[in-house]
Protein backbone atom coordinates (compact mmCIF):
# COMPACT_ATOMS: atom_id res chain seq x y z
CA UNK A 1 0.00 0.00 0.00
CA UNK A 2 1.23 3.50 -0.81
CA UNK A 3 0.74 4.74 2.74
CA UNK A 4 3.38 2.31 3.95
CA UNK A 5 6.12 3.54 1.63
CA UNK A 6 9.33 4.83 3.14
CA UNK A 7 11.13 6.41 0.18
CA UNK A 8 14.73 7.57 0.50
CA UNK A 9 14.93 11.37 0.17
CA UNK A 10 18.29 12.38 1.63
CA UNK A 11 21.97 11.78 0.99
CA UNK A 12 24.12 10.78 3.96
CA UNK A 13 26.70 13.26 5.19
CA UNK A 14 30.41 12.52 4.87
CA UNK A 15 31.69 11.15 8.17
CA UNK A 16 34.57 13.65 8.05
CA UNK A 17 33.43 16.79 6.18
CA UNK A 18 36.17 18.35 4.08
CA UNK A 19 36.81 22.10 3.81
CA UNK A 20 35.43 23.73 0.68
CA UNK A 21 37.14 26.47 -1.32
CA UNK A 22 34.67 28.42 -3.43
CA UNK A 23 35.78 29.73 -6.81
CA UNK A 24 33.07 32.18 -7.85
CA UNK A 25 30.69 34.38 -5.87
CA UNK A 26 27.68 34.73 -8.14
CA UNK A 27 24.01 34.60 -7.20
CA UNK A 28 23.96 30.79 -7.26
CA UNK A 29 26.56 30.76 -4.47
CA UNK A 30 24.68 33.11 -2.14
CA UNK A 31 21.23 31.68 -2.90
CA UNK A 32 22.00 27.95 -3.03
CA UNK A 33 25.55 26.74 -2.36
CA UNK A 34 26.20 28.58 0.87
CA UNK A 35 22.71 28.07 2.39
CA UNK A 36 23.09 24.37 1.64
CA UNK A 37 26.55 24.04 3.17
CA UNK A 38 25.51 26.06 6.22
CA UNK A 39 22.37 23.95 6.71
CA UNK A 40 24.21 20.62 6.87
CA UNK A 41 27.42 21.89 8.44
CA UNK A 42 29.92 21.59 5.58
CA UNK A 43 32.85 23.93 6.30
CA UNK A 44 33.88 26.61 3.79
CA UNK A 45 37.52 27.66 4.13
CA UNK A 46 37.56 30.61 1.73
CA UNK A 47 36.26 32.21 -1.45
CA UNK A 48 37.66 33.86 -4.57
CA UNK A 49 35.97 35.85 -7.32
CA UNK A 50 37.32 38.07 -10.08
CA UNK A 51 35.15 40.76 -8.51
CA UNK A 52 36.62 41.17 -4.98
CA UNK A 53 33.60 43.13 -3.78
CA UNK A 54 31.26 40.26 -4.62
CA UNK A 55 33.52 37.79 -2.84
CA UNK A 56 33.68 40.01 0.25
CA UNK A 57 29.91 40.44 0.27
CA UNK A 58 29.33 36.67 0.25
CA UNK A 59 32.05 36.16 2.85
CA UNK A 60 30.45 38.74 5.14
CA UNK A 61 26.99 37.27 4.68
CA UNK A 62 28.03 33.72 5.50
CA UNK A 63 31.03 34.24 7.79
CA UNK A 64 33.54 32.77 5.33
CA UNK A 65 36.91 33.33 7.02
CA UNK A 66 39.10 34.18 4.01
CA UNK A 67 38.67 36.11 0.76
CA UNK A 68 41.51 35.20 -1.59
CA UNK A 69 43.05 37.84 -3.83
CA UNK A 70 43.58 35.39 -6.69
CA UNK A 71 42.83 31.83 -7.69
CA UNK A 72 46.49 31.05 -7.27
CA UNK A 73 46.28 32.24 -3.67
CA UNK A 74 43.19 30.10 -3.10
CA UNK A 75 45.01 27.04 -4.44
CA UNK A 76 48.16 27.79 -2.44
CA UNK A 77 46.12 27.96 0.78
CA UNK A 78 44.46 24.60 0.28
CA UNK A 79 44.80 21.73 2.72
CA UNK A 80 45.33 18.14 1.67
CA UNK A 81 41.60 17.36 1.80
CA UNK A 82 40.24 20.59 0.28
CA UNK A 83 37.31 20.31 -2.14
CA UNK A 84 37.10 23.02 -4.80
CA UNK A 85 33.64 24.29 -5.73
CA UNK A 86 33.89 25.87 -9.18
CA UNK A 87 30.72 27.97 -9.36
CA UNK A 88 31.68 29.48 -12.71
CA UNK A 89 30.07 30.23 -16.08
CA UNK A 90 30.75 27.64 -18.80
CA UNK A 91 33.42 29.68 -20.60
CA UNK A 92 35.54 29.94 -17.43
CA UNK A 93 35.55 26.27 -16.43
CA UNK A 94 38.41 24.98 -18.58
CA UNK A 95 40.84 27.68 -17.47
CA UNK A 96 40.00 27.03 -13.83
CA UNK A 97 40.34 23.25 -14.15
CA UNK A 98 43.76 23.64 -15.75
CA UNK A 99 44.93 25.44 -12.60
CA UNK A 100 43.69 22.88 -10.09
CA UNK A 101 46.30 20.72 -8.36
CA UNK A 102 46.90 17.21 -9.66
CA UNK A 103 44.78 14.71 -7.75
CA UNK A 104 42.40 17.31 -6.33
CA UNK A 105 38.63 17.01 -5.81
CA UNK A 106 36.20 19.43 -7.47
CA UNK A 107 32.51 20.15 -7.97
CA UNK A 108 31.89 21.89 -11.30
CA UNK A 109 28.88 24.03 -12.10
CA UNK A 110 26.67 22.85 -14.95
CA UNK A 111 26.73 22.90 -17.90
CA UNK A 112 30.08 21.23 -18.35
CA UNK A 113 31.27 23.87 -20.83
CA UNK A 114 29.44 25.88 -23.44
CA UNK A 115 28.92 22.88 -25.74
CA UNK A 116 29.92 19.25 -26.26
CA UNK A 117 33.29 20.13 -27.79
CA UNK A 118 34.16 22.32 -24.80
CA UNK A 119 32.93 19.60 -22.42
CA UNK A 120 35.31 17.12 -24.03
CA UNK A 121 38.20 19.55 -23.54
CA UNK A 122 37.28 19.98 -19.89
CA UNK A 123 37.01 16.23 -19.39
CA UNK A 124 40.44 15.72 -20.99
CA UNK A 125 41.96 18.32 -18.66
CA UNK A 126 40.30 16.68 -15.65
CA UNK A 127 41.64 13.25 -16.60
CA UNK A 128 45.11 14.58 -17.37
CA UNK A 129 45.29 16.10 -13.88
CA UNK A 130 43.71 13.04 -12.22
CA UNK A 131 40.99 15.19 -10.67
CA UNK A 132 38.00 13.58 -9.00
CA UNK A 133 35.17 15.72 -10.34
CA UNK A 134 31.38 15.84 -10.24
CA UNK A 135 29.06 18.15 -12.16
CA UNK A 136 26.48 20.11 -10.19
CA UNK A 137 23.46 18.42 -11.78
CA UNK A 138 21.65 18.74 -8.47
CA UNK A 139 18.13 18.00 -9.76
CA UNK A 140 18.97 14.30 -9.25
CA UNK A 141 19.50 15.03 -5.55
CA UNK A 142 16.27 16.93 -4.85
CA UNK A 143 14.38 15.07 -2.09
CA UNK A 144 11.41 14.49 -4.39
CA UNK A 145 13.62 13.11 -7.18
CA UNK A 146 15.52 10.86 -4.78
CA UNK A 147 12.15 9.52 -3.63
CA UNK A 148 11.01 8.83 -7.21
CA UNK A 149 14.31 7.15 -8.04
CA UNK A 150 14.06 4.99 -4.93
CA UNK A 151 10.55 3.90 -5.96
CA UNK A 152 11.83 3.05 -9.46
CA UNK A 153 14.87 1.14 -8.19
CA UNK A 154 12.75 -0.90 -5.78
CA UNK A 155 10.35 -1.81 -8.59
CA UNK A 156 7.39 -0.21 -6.83
CA UNK A 157 6.19 1.39 -10.07
CA UNK A 158 6.95 -1.64 -12.25
CA UNK A 159 8.46 -1.07 -15.70
CA UNK A 160 8.49 2.65 -16.58
CA UNK A 161 6.37 3.22 -19.68
CA UNK A 162 5.72 6.99 -19.50
CA UNK A 163 7.82 9.96 -18.41
CA UNK A 164 6.49 13.43 -19.09
CA UNK A 165 7.60 16.93 -18.07
CA UNK A 166 5.10 19.76 -18.60
CA UNK A 167 5.73 23.44 -17.94
CA UNK A 168 3.56 26.49 -18.53
CA UNK A 169 5.22 29.02 -16.21
CA UNK A 170 6.75 32.46 -16.29
CA UNK A 171 10.52 32.63 -16.10
CA UNK A 172 11.95 36.15 -15.63
CA UNK A 173 14.73 35.70 -18.18
CA UNK A 174 15.47 39.43 -17.92
CA UNK A 175 17.16 38.79 -14.57
CA UNK A 176 20.26 37.39 -16.29
CA UNK A 177 22.14 39.89 -18.42
CA UNK A 178 24.31 37.27 -20.13
CA UNK A 179 21.39 35.32 -21.63
CA UNK A 180 20.78 37.56 -24.70
CA UNK A 181 24.34 36.79 -25.80
CA UNK A 182 23.76 33.03 -25.93
CA UNK A 183 23.16 31.07 -29.12
CA UNK A 184 20.64 28.84 -27.28
CA UNK A 185 18.85 29.36 -23.98
CA UNK A 186 16.11 26.99 -22.86
CA UNK A 187 17.71 23.60 -23.55
CA UNK A 188 21.28 24.24 -22.31
CA UNK A 189 20.25 26.30 -19.27
CA UNK A 190 17.01 24.73 -18.07
CA UNK A 191 16.04 21.50 -19.82
CA UNK A 192 19.56 20.18 -19.33
CA UNK A 193 18.52 19.35 -15.75
CA UNK A 194 15.54 17.26 -16.88
CA UNK A 195 17.59 15.55 -19.59
CA UNK A 196 20.24 14.59 -17.04
CA UNK A 197 17.66 13.33 -14.55
CA UNK A 198 15.76 11.37 -17.22
CA UNK A 199 19.00 9.61 -18.17
CA UNK A 200 19.34 8.50 -14.54
CA UNK A 201 15.85 6.95 -14.72
CA UNK A 202 15.52 5.58 -18.27
CA UNK A 203 19.11 5.42 -19.50
CA UNK A 204 20.29 6.61 -22.91
CA UNK A 205 17.65 7.34 -25.58
CA UNK A 206 17.99 5.91 -29.07
CA UNK A 207 17.43 9.32 -30.67
CA UNK A 208 15.88 12.74 -30.01
CA UNK A 209 13.60 15.28 -31.61
CA UNK A 210 13.62 18.82 -30.30
CA UNK A 211 12.47 22.28 -31.28
CA UNK A 212 13.27 25.45 -29.34
CA UNK A 213 11.48 28.66 -30.32
CA UNK A 214 11.61 32.33 -29.24
CA UNK A 215 8.78 34.49 -27.88
CA UNK A 216 7.80 38.06 -28.89
CA UNK A 217 8.14 39.21 -25.28
CA UNK A 218 11.87 38.43 -25.47
CA UNK A 219 13.04 39.62 -28.90
CA UNK A 220 16.70 39.47 -27.86
CA UNK A 221 16.58 35.81 -26.76
CA UNK A 222 17.31 33.08 -29.28
CA UNK A 223 14.62 30.93 -27.65
CA UNK A 224 12.50 30.61 -24.50
CA UNK A 225 10.34 27.50 -25.11
CA UNK A 226 11.07 23.93 -26.17
CA UNK A 227 9.41 20.68 -27.18
CA UNK A 228 11.54 17.56 -26.80
CA UNK A 229 10.84 13.91 -27.54
CA UNK A 230 13.31 11.27 -26.38
CA UNK A 231 13.02 8.02 -28.33
CA UNK A 232 13.25 4.94 -26.13
CA UNK A 233 11.66 2.67 -28.72
CA UNK A 234 8.49 0.81 -27.76
CA UNK A 235 9.39 0.45 -24.08
CA UNK A 236 8.63 4.03 -22.96
CA UNK A 237 7.17 7.31 -24.18
CA UNK A 238 9.16 10.31 -23.00
CA UNK A 239 8.37 13.91 -23.86
CA UNK A 240 8.96 17.40 -22.50
CA UNK A 241 6.71 20.42 -23.17
CA UNK A 242 8.46 23.48 -21.78
CA UNK A 243 6.87 26.92 -21.92
CA UNK A 244 8.65 29.53 -19.79
CA UNK A 245 6.61 32.49 -21.08
CA UNK A 246 3.11 31.79 -19.74
CA UNK A 247 2.07 35.11 -18.19
CA UNK A 248 -1.64 35.05 -17.42
CA UNK A 249 -1.61 34.82 -13.66
CA UNK A 250 -1.52 31.81 -11.37
CA UNK A 251 -4.53 30.10 -12.93
CA UNK A 252 -3.57 27.23 -15.26
CA UNK A 253 0.11 27.34 -14.38
CA UNK A 254 1.52 23.89 -15.00
CA UNK A 255 4.81 22.60 -13.62
CA UNK A 256 4.53 18.84 -13.33
CA UNK A 257 6.46 15.64 -13.86
CA UNK A 258 4.74 12.28 -14.26
CA UNK A 259 6.55 8.94 -14.07
CA UNK A 260 4.15 6.14 -14.95
CA UNK A 261 4.91 2.44 -14.67
CA UNK A 262 3.08 -0.83 -15.13
CA UNK A 263 2.44 -1.10 -11.37
CA UNK A 264 2.24 2.50 -10.19
CA UNK A 265 2.76 6.16 -10.88
CA UNK A 266 4.47 9.21 -9.38
CA UNK A 267 3.18 12.73 -9.95
CA UNK A 268 5.29 15.72 -8.89
CA UNK A 269 4.21 19.35 -8.79
CA UNK A 270 7.31 21.57 -9.06
CA UNK A 271 6.15 24.31 -6.72
CA UNK A 272 9.38 26.28 -7.00
CA UNK A 273 8.55 27.04 -10.66
CA UNK A 274 5.05 28.42 -10.01
CA UNK A 275 6.60 31.78 -9.17
CA UNK A 276 10.37 32.01 -9.59
CA UNK A 277 10.64 34.84 -7.05
CA UNK A 278 8.13 33.39 -4.55
CA UNK A 279 8.40 29.59 -4.75
CA UNK A 280 5.98 27.28 -3.04
CA UNK A 281 6.72 23.73 -1.80
CA UNK A 282 6.78 20.78 -4.16
CA UNK A 283 4.06 18.15 -3.89
CA UNK A 284 4.80 14.49 -4.60
CA UNK A 285 1.97 11.98 -4.94
CA UNK A 286 2.47 8.26 -5.52
CA UNK A 287 0.17 5.34 -6.21
CA UNK A 288 1.18 1.68 -6.32
CA UNK A 289 -0.73 -1.40 -7.36
CA UNK A 290 -3.52 -2.13 -4.91
CA UNK A 291 -3.24 1.25 -3.21
CA UNK A 292 -4.55 4.79 -3.56
CA UNK A 293 -2.95 8.12 -4.43
CA UNK A 294 -1.01 9.29 -1.40
CA UNK A 295 0.93 12.50 -0.78
CA UNK A 296 4.50 11.74 0.26
CA UNK A 297 5.77 14.16 2.94
CA UNK A 298 8.97 15.73 1.61
CA UNK A 299 11.92 16.43 3.89
CA UNK A 300 13.28 19.37 1.89
CA UNK A 301 13.35 21.32 -1.36
CA UNK A 302 15.62 21.61 -4.37
CA UNK A 303 17.13 24.77 -2.91
CA UNK A 304 19.08 24.39 -0.76
CA UNK A 305 18.89 20.66 0.00
CA UNK A 306 19.92 19.24 -3.37
CA UNK A 307 23.04 21.44 -3.42
CA UNK A 308 24.18 19.99 -0.11
CA UNK A 309 23.47 16.44 -1.28
CA UNK A 310 25.57 16.66 -4.45
CA UNK A 311 28.54 17.94 -2.44
CA UNK A 312 28.01 15.21 0.16
CA UNK A 313 28.11 12.52 -2.53
CA UNK A 314 31.35 13.98 -3.92
CA UNK A 315 33.01 14.12 -0.51
CA UNK A 316 31.85 10.64 0.44
CA UNK A 317 33.08 9.22 -2.87
CA UNK A 318 36.47 10.88 -2.46
CA UNK A 319 36.71 9.32 1.03
CA UNK A 320 35.63 5.87 -0.17
CA UNK A 321 32.27 6.02 1.65
CA UNK A 322 30.17 6.02 -1.55
CA UNK A 323 30.92 3.50 -4.30
CA UNK A 324 29.34 5.65 -7.03
CA UNK A 325 29.82 9.31 -7.87
CA UNK A 326 26.35 9.98 -9.23
CA UNK A 327 27.19 13.01 -11.38
CA UNK A 328 30.74 12.02 -12.27
CA UNK A 329 31.98 14.16 -15.16
CA UNK A 330 32.34 10.97 -17.20
CA UNK A 331 28.58 10.50 -16.90
CA UNK A 332 27.85 14.21 -17.34
CA UNK A 333 29.53 14.19 -20.75
CA UNK A 334 26.65 11.98 -21.89
CA UNK A 335 24.16 14.61 -20.76
CA UNK A 336 26.14 17.20 -22.72
CA UNK A 337 25.99 14.91 -25.76
CA UNK A 338 22.20 14.67 -25.35
CA UNK A 339 21.91 18.47 -25.12
CA UNK A 340 24.07 18.77 -28.23
CA UNK A 341 21.80 16.33 -30.08
CA UNK A 342 18.69 18.30 -29.03
CA UNK A 343 20.20 21.56 -30.28
CA UNK A 344 21.19 19.91 -33.57
CA UNK A 345 17.65 18.58 -33.97
CA UNK A 346 16.21 22.03 -33.29
CA UNK A 347 18.40 23.54 -36.00
CA UNK A 348 17.82 20.82 -38.59
CA UNK A 349 14.07 20.41 -38.14
CA UNK A 350 11.87 17.35 -38.48
CA UNK A 351 10.71 15.08 -41.24
CA UNK A 352 8.48 16.64 -43.91
CA UNK A 353 5.41 14.46 -44.59
CA UNK A 354 5.29 13.03 -48.11
CA UNK A 355 2.56 14.21 -50.46
CA UNK A 356 -0.09 11.54 -50.89
XYZ file of C-alpha atoms in Angstrom:
356
model
C 0.000 0.000 0.000
C 1.234 3.498 -0.811
C 0.736 4.737 2.740
C 3.382 2.310 3.950
C 6.125 3.545 1.628
C 9.331 4.833 3.137
C 11.129 6.410 0.182
C 14.730 7.573 0.503
C 14.932 11.371 0.175
C 18.287 12.375 1.632
C 21.966 11.781 0.986
C 24.121 10.778 3.960
C 26.696 13.257 5.189
C 30.409 12.519 4.873
C 31.688 11.155 8.169
C 34.572 13.648 8.045
C 33.429 16.786 6.180
C 36.170 18.351 4.076
C 36.813 22.102 3.809
C 35.425 23.731 0.676
C 37.138 26.473 -1.319
C 34.668 28.424 -3.427
C 35.785 29.734 -6.807
C 33.071 32.176 -7.852
C 30.687 34.375 -5.867
C 27.677 34.728 -8.139
C 24.009 34.596 -7.196
C 23.959 30.787 -7.257
C 26.562 30.765 -4.471
C 24.682 33.109 -2.142
C 21.233 31.679 -2.903
C 22.001 27.947 -3.026
C 25.553 26.745 -2.363
C 26.199 28.583 0.875
C 22.714 28.075 2.386
C 23.094 24.368 1.642
C 26.546 24.039 3.165
C 25.506 26.057 6.219
C 22.370 23.954 6.707
C 24.212 20.622 6.874
C 27.424 21.886 8.439
C 29.918 21.591 5.580
C 32.848 23.926 6.298
C 33.884 26.609 3.794
C 37.518 27.665 4.126
C 37.563 30.609 1.725
C 36.263 32.212 -1.451
C 37.661 33.861 -4.572
C 35.968 35.854 -7.316
C 37.316 38.072 -10.077
C 35.146 40.763 -8.509
C 36.620 41.171 -4.977
C 33.596 43.134 -3.781
C 31.257 40.263 -4.621
C 33.517 37.794 -2.842
C 33.676 40.010 0.251
C 29.909 40.438 0.275
C 29.331 36.671 0.248
C 32.053 36.160 2.852
C 30.450 38.739 5.145
C 26.990 37.274 4.676
C 28.034 33.719 5.504
C 31.031 34.244 7.791
C 33.542 32.773 5.334
C 36.911 33.331 7.017
C 39.104 34.178 4.008
C 38.665 36.110 0.762
C 41.510 35.202 -1.589
C 43.052 37.841 -3.825
C 43.582 35.390 -6.691
C 42.828 31.833 -7.688
C 46.495 31.050 -7.272
C 46.280 32.238 -3.668
C 43.191 30.096 -3.101
C 45.010 27.036 -4.439
C 48.159 27.785 -2.442
C 46.121 27.960 0.777
C 44.455 24.597 0.280
C 44.796 21.732 2.715
C 45.334 18.137 1.666
C 41.602 17.356 1.805
C 40.237 20.593 0.276
C 37.313 20.308 -2.141
C 37.099 23.022 -4.805
C 33.640 24.287 -5.729
C 33.891 25.873 -9.183
C 30.719 27.974 -9.356
C 31.676 29.476 -12.710
C 30.065 30.226 -16.083
C 30.754 27.640 -18.797
C 33.425 29.683 -20.597
C 35.543 29.939 -17.427
C 35.554 26.271 -16.430
C 38.410 24.978 -18.579
C 40.835 27.683 -17.473
C 40.004 27.026 -13.828
C 40.335 23.251 -14.146
C 43.755 23.637 -15.749
C 44.927 25.440 -12.602
C 43.692 22.877 -10.091
C 46.296 20.720 -8.363
C 46.895 17.207 -9.664
C 44.782 14.709 -7.750
C 42.397 17.312 -6.333
C 38.629 17.014 -5.812
C 36.196 19.430 -7.467
C 32.509 20.155 -7.965
C 31.891 21.894 -11.296
C 28.876 24.034 -12.097
C 26.671 22.850 -14.950
C 26.727 22.902 -17.898
C 30.080 21.229 -18.355
C 31.265 23.867 -20.826
C 29.438 25.879 -23.445
C 28.925 22.877 -25.744
C 29.921 19.248 -26.255
C 33.293 20.125 -27.794
C 34.160 22.320 -24.798
C 32.934 19.600 -22.422
C 35.313 17.119 -24.029
C 38.199 19.550 -23.542
C 37.279 19.982 -19.885
C 37.014 16.232 -19.395
C 40.436 15.717 -20.993
C 41.957 18.319 -18.661
C 40.302 16.677 -15.647
C 41.635 13.252 -16.602
C 45.106 14.584 -17.370
C 45.288 16.100 -13.880
C 43.711 13.040 -12.223
C 40.988 15.189 -10.673
C 37.996 13.576 -9.001
C 35.174 15.723 -10.337
C 31.378 15.838 -10.242
C 29.059 18.151 -12.160
C 26.481 20.112 -10.193
C 23.462 18.416 -11.777
C 21.648 18.744 -8.469
C 18.133 17.997 -9.760
C 18.967 14.303 -9.252
C 19.496 15.029 -5.551
C 16.271 16.934 -4.850
C 14.378 15.068 -2.085
C 11.408 14.493 -4.393
C 13.624 13.108 -7.178
C 15.518 10.857 -4.775
C 12.148 9.516 -3.627
C 11.011 8.828 -7.205
C 14.311 7.145 -8.042
C 14.058 4.993 -4.930
C 10.553 3.896 -5.962
C 11.834 3.053 -9.458
C 14.867 1.144 -8.185
C 12.749 -0.897 -5.782
C 10.347 -1.810 -8.593
C 7.393 -0.206 -6.831
C 6.191 1.395 -10.072
C 6.953 -1.636 -12.247
C 8.456 -1.068 -15.700
C 8.489 2.649 -16.577
C 6.365 3.215 -19.681
C 5.718 6.994 -19.499
C 7.819 9.965 -18.405
C 6.488 13.427 -19.090
C 7.597 16.931 -18.073
C 5.098 19.758 -18.600
C 5.726 23.444 -17.944
C 3.556 26.488 -18.534
C 5.221 29.020 -16.210
C 6.746 32.458 -16.291
C 10.519 32.627 -16.102
C 11.954 36.154 -15.627
C 14.730 35.705 -18.184
C 15.470 39.432 -17.925
C 17.160 38.794 -14.567
C 20.263 37.387 -16.286
C 22.137 39.892 -18.423
C 24.310 37.270 -20.132
C 21.386 35.323 -21.632
C 20.780 37.556 -24.704
C 24.341 36.793 -25.803
C 23.757 33.026 -25.927
C 23.156 31.068 -29.117
C 20.644 28.843 -27.282
C 18.852 29.359 -23.979
C 16.112 26.985 -22.855
C 17.706 23.603 -23.552
C 21.280 24.241 -22.313
C 20.252 26.302 -19.275
C 17.015 24.726 -18.069
C 16.040 21.502 -19.821
C 19.557 20.178 -19.334
C 18.524 19.354 -15.750
C 15.544 17.262 -16.877
C 17.590 15.550 -19.589
C 20.245 14.589 -17.041
C 17.658 13.331 -14.550
C 15.761 11.369 -17.224
C 19.002 9.608 -18.171
C 19.339 8.499 -14.541
C 15.848 6.952 -14.716
C 15.519 5.584 -18.273
C 19.115 5.425 -19.495
C 20.287 6.614 -22.910
C 17.648 7.340 -25.582
C 17.989 5.909 -29.074
C 17.427 9.321 -30.670
C 15.882 12.742 -30.006
C 13.602 15.278 -31.609
C 13.625 18.824 -30.303
C 12.475 22.279 -31.285
C 13.273 25.450 -29.342
C 11.485 28.661 -30.318
C 11.609 32.329 -29.237
C 8.778 34.492 -27.881
C 7.797 38.055 -28.895
C 8.139 39.208 -25.280
C 11.875 38.433 -25.468
C 13.036 39.621 -28.902
C 16.703 39.468 -27.863
C 16.582 35.814 -26.761
C 17.307 33.082 -29.280
C 14.618 30.930 -27.646
C 12.497 30.606 -24.501
C 10.339 27.498 -25.108
C 11.070 23.928 -26.170
C 9.414 20.680 -27.185
C 11.540 17.562 -26.801
C 10.843 13.909 -27.545
C 13.312 11.268 -26.379
C 13.023 8.021 -28.331
C 13.247 4.935 -26.131
C 11.663 2.672 -28.716
C 8.488 0.813 -27.764
C 9.386 0.449 -24.080
C 8.631 4.027 -22.962
C 7.175 7.312 -24.178
C 9.159 10.313 -23.001
C 8.374 13.914 -23.862
C 8.961 17.402 -22.500
C 6.714 20.415 -23.175
C 8.463 23.481 -21.784
C 6.865 26.925 -21.921
C 8.648 29.533 -19.786
C 6.613 32.490 -21.078
C 3.107 31.791 -19.742
C 2.075 35.111 -18.191
C -1.644 35.055 -17.424
C -1.609 34.821 -13.659
C -1.518 31.810 -11.369
C -4.530 30.099 -12.926
C -3.565 27.235 -15.262
C 0.108 27.339 -14.383
C 1.520 23.887 -14.997
C 4.807 22.602 -13.617
C 4.535 18.839 -13.334
C 6.458 15.637 -13.861
C 4.737 12.275 -14.256
C 6.554 8.935 -14.070
C 4.146 6.141 -14.948
C 4.906 2.444 -14.668
C 3.080 -0.828 -15.125
C 2.441 -1.105 -11.371
C 2.239 2.497 -10.186
C 2.758 6.162 -10.877
C 4.472 9.208 -9.378
C 3.182 12.735 -9.955
C 5.288 15.717 -8.892
C 4.214 19.350 -8.790
C 7.310 21.574 -9.061
C 6.146 24.311 -6.718
C 9.378 26.281 -7.002
C 8.547 27.043 -10.660
C 5.049 28.420 -10.011
C 6.602 31.785 -9.166
C 10.366 32.012 -9.591
C 10.643 34.841 -7.054
C 8.132 33.395 -4.554
C 8.404 29.594 -4.753
C 5.977 27.278 -3.035
C 6.721 23.735 -1.798
C 6.783 20.781 -4.156
C 4.056 18.151 -3.893
C 4.796 14.486 -4.599
C 1.972 11.980 -4.943
C 2.469 8.255 -5.522
C 0.169 5.342 -6.211
C 1.182 1.682 -6.322
C -0.728 -1.395 -7.362
C -3.515 -2.134 -4.909
C -3.244 1.253 -3.210
C -4.545 4.794 -3.555
C -2.953 8.121 -4.429
C -1.009 9.286 -1.396
C 0.926 12.497 -0.779
C 4.498 11.735 0.258
C 5.773 14.158 2.935
C 8.974 15.731 1.609
C 11.924 16.431 3.887
C 13.285 19.374 1.888
C 13.353 21.317 -1.360
C 15.616 21.607 -4.370
C 17.128 24.773 -2.906
C 19.078 24.388 -0.765
C 18.887 20.656 0.004
C 19.921 19.240 -3.373
C 23.035 21.436 -3.419
C 24.178 19.993 -0.114
C 23.474 16.437 -1.278
C 25.566 16.661 -4.451
C 28.543 17.939 -2.437
C 28.010 15.210 0.159
C 28.112 12.519 -2.527
C 31.353 13.979 -3.915
C 33.013 14.123 -0.509
C 31.847 10.640 0.437
C 33.081 9.224 -2.875
C 36.473 10.875 -2.460
C 36.715 9.316 1.028
C 35.632 5.867 -0.167
C 32.275 6.020 1.653
C 30.173 6.017 -1.554
C 30.917 3.502 -4.295
C 29.336 5.645 -7.028
C 29.818 9.315 -7.871
C 26.349 9.979 -9.229
C 27.189 13.008 -11.375
C 30.743 12.019 -12.265
C 31.976 14.162 -15.161
C 32.343 10.967 -17.199
C 28.581 10.502 -16.897
C 27.849 14.209 -17.342
C 29.535 14.193 -20.748
C 26.654 11.978 -21.887
C 24.164 14.612 -20.763
C 26.144 17.199 -22.717
C 25.985 14.913 -25.760
C 22.203 14.671 -25.354
C 21.913 18.465 -25.115
C 24.070 18.772 -28.233
C 21.798 16.331 -30.077
C 18.694 18.304 -29.026
C 20.204 21.556 -30.284
C 21.187 19.912 -33.569
C 17.652 18.578 -33.970
C 16.207 22.027 -33.286
C 18.398 23.539 -36.001
C 17.817 20.823 -38.592
C 14.069 20.408 -38.139
C 11.869 17.351 -38.476
C 10.710 15.078 -41.237
C 8.484 16.642 -43.912
C 5.412 14.462 -44.594
C 5.288 13.032 -48.107
C 2.561 14.205 -50.459
C -0.089 11.539 -50.886
